[in-house]
């Protein structure tokens, strides 16, 4: 089986059956699986052959404490530099497993089976991993490419609608950033069709990964182009920090709709394009009302620990399939929502 993508000649991304592809990818030596209890319950046969370490679920466990628990279990299991770490799960599992693997004993080889739509189109691909610190998102982590990522669309059948939808937010994001054709295809389909039509879904997953893989190809460490992948994320992170009502994808949908409004105000996006963005997200079932007052979100944005020299890097859609990154003072950004 040939990979669909080979990111930076380091990380092969496969779209297809995990059970078929995995045996060809795993090295001969020892494999230790990192996963969560939900995956273990649903896909036990995939894990059963290996020693496994299960972590909890939810954004609140994406912490250094969880990573430390993994290190301890690795020590107990006698994991060494010759062990391969296989993360099986959604973005939380792959972010934590990738971080633990890339730092334990200064780095073990690792790969992923991505089991959520959000993980397949975004979190598992690109080599960023990490954890939150005091609720600030992804404050500690590394850029280390997984040797492989397997995206198996059939694993998404067991995903709850809400989690599936969350992944669609990152698909729409990718489409707005760089793929007008993908955006058009999503406009012409429905949530139900995407849920049930595996061929269509595979195409959509592939197109969304292509957007990310192309960008990571020439900016792995986020010095420029890669920032574009943060479209909608400045406000999304503020939403996640100030409310636990929304998951990551739901917050991204709100953040994307809000930033499209700001882009219209700045005169870089046409009102009809903003409407198309809001409509496609609403039709997929997203609630685009911020769960907390915008004023509170903007305060949170100003405090974001990732601001450089006190300046924000805001990704503005400048059309469907095109965006630009603009440096802005927090006050200037806040004024766009006055
Ligand atoms: N590293 C990156 O580049 C990157 C990019 C985007 C997002 N992320 C991170 O990804 C995280 C979100 O990931 P997520 O949306 O995959 O959430 P998640 O990992 O929390 O998974 C969602 C839930 O679905 C369950 N689940 C997973 N696979 C399932 C399946 N096949 N069937 C049934 N249930 C299943 C999980 O147990 C979990 O309860 C966030 O922390 C976000 O910051 C990272
Ligand atoms: Zn995201």
mmCIF file of C-alpha atoms and ligand atoms in Angstrom, residues 118 122 170 173 233 248 252, ligand 2:
data_model
loop_
_atom_site.group_PDB
_atom_site.id
_atom_site.type_symbol
_atom_site.label_atom_id
_atom_site.label_comp_id
_atom_site.label_asym_id
_atom_site.label_seq_id
_atom_site.Cartn_x
_atom_site.Cartn_y
_atom_site.Cartn_z
ATOM 1 C CA UNK A 118 -10.512 15.911 13.689
ATOM 2 C CA UNK A 122 -5.617 17.801 11.464
ATOM 3 C CA UNK A 170 -11.275 21.713 10.712
ATOM 4 C CA UNK A 173 -11.136 25.633 7.986
ATOM 5 C CA UNK A 233 -8.124 29.491 16.435
ATOM 6 C CA UNK A 248 -12.213 22.131 20.107
ATOM 7 C CA UNK A 252 -13.122 26.538 15.877
HETATM 8 ZN ZN1 LIG B 2 -7.723 23.016 15.614
#
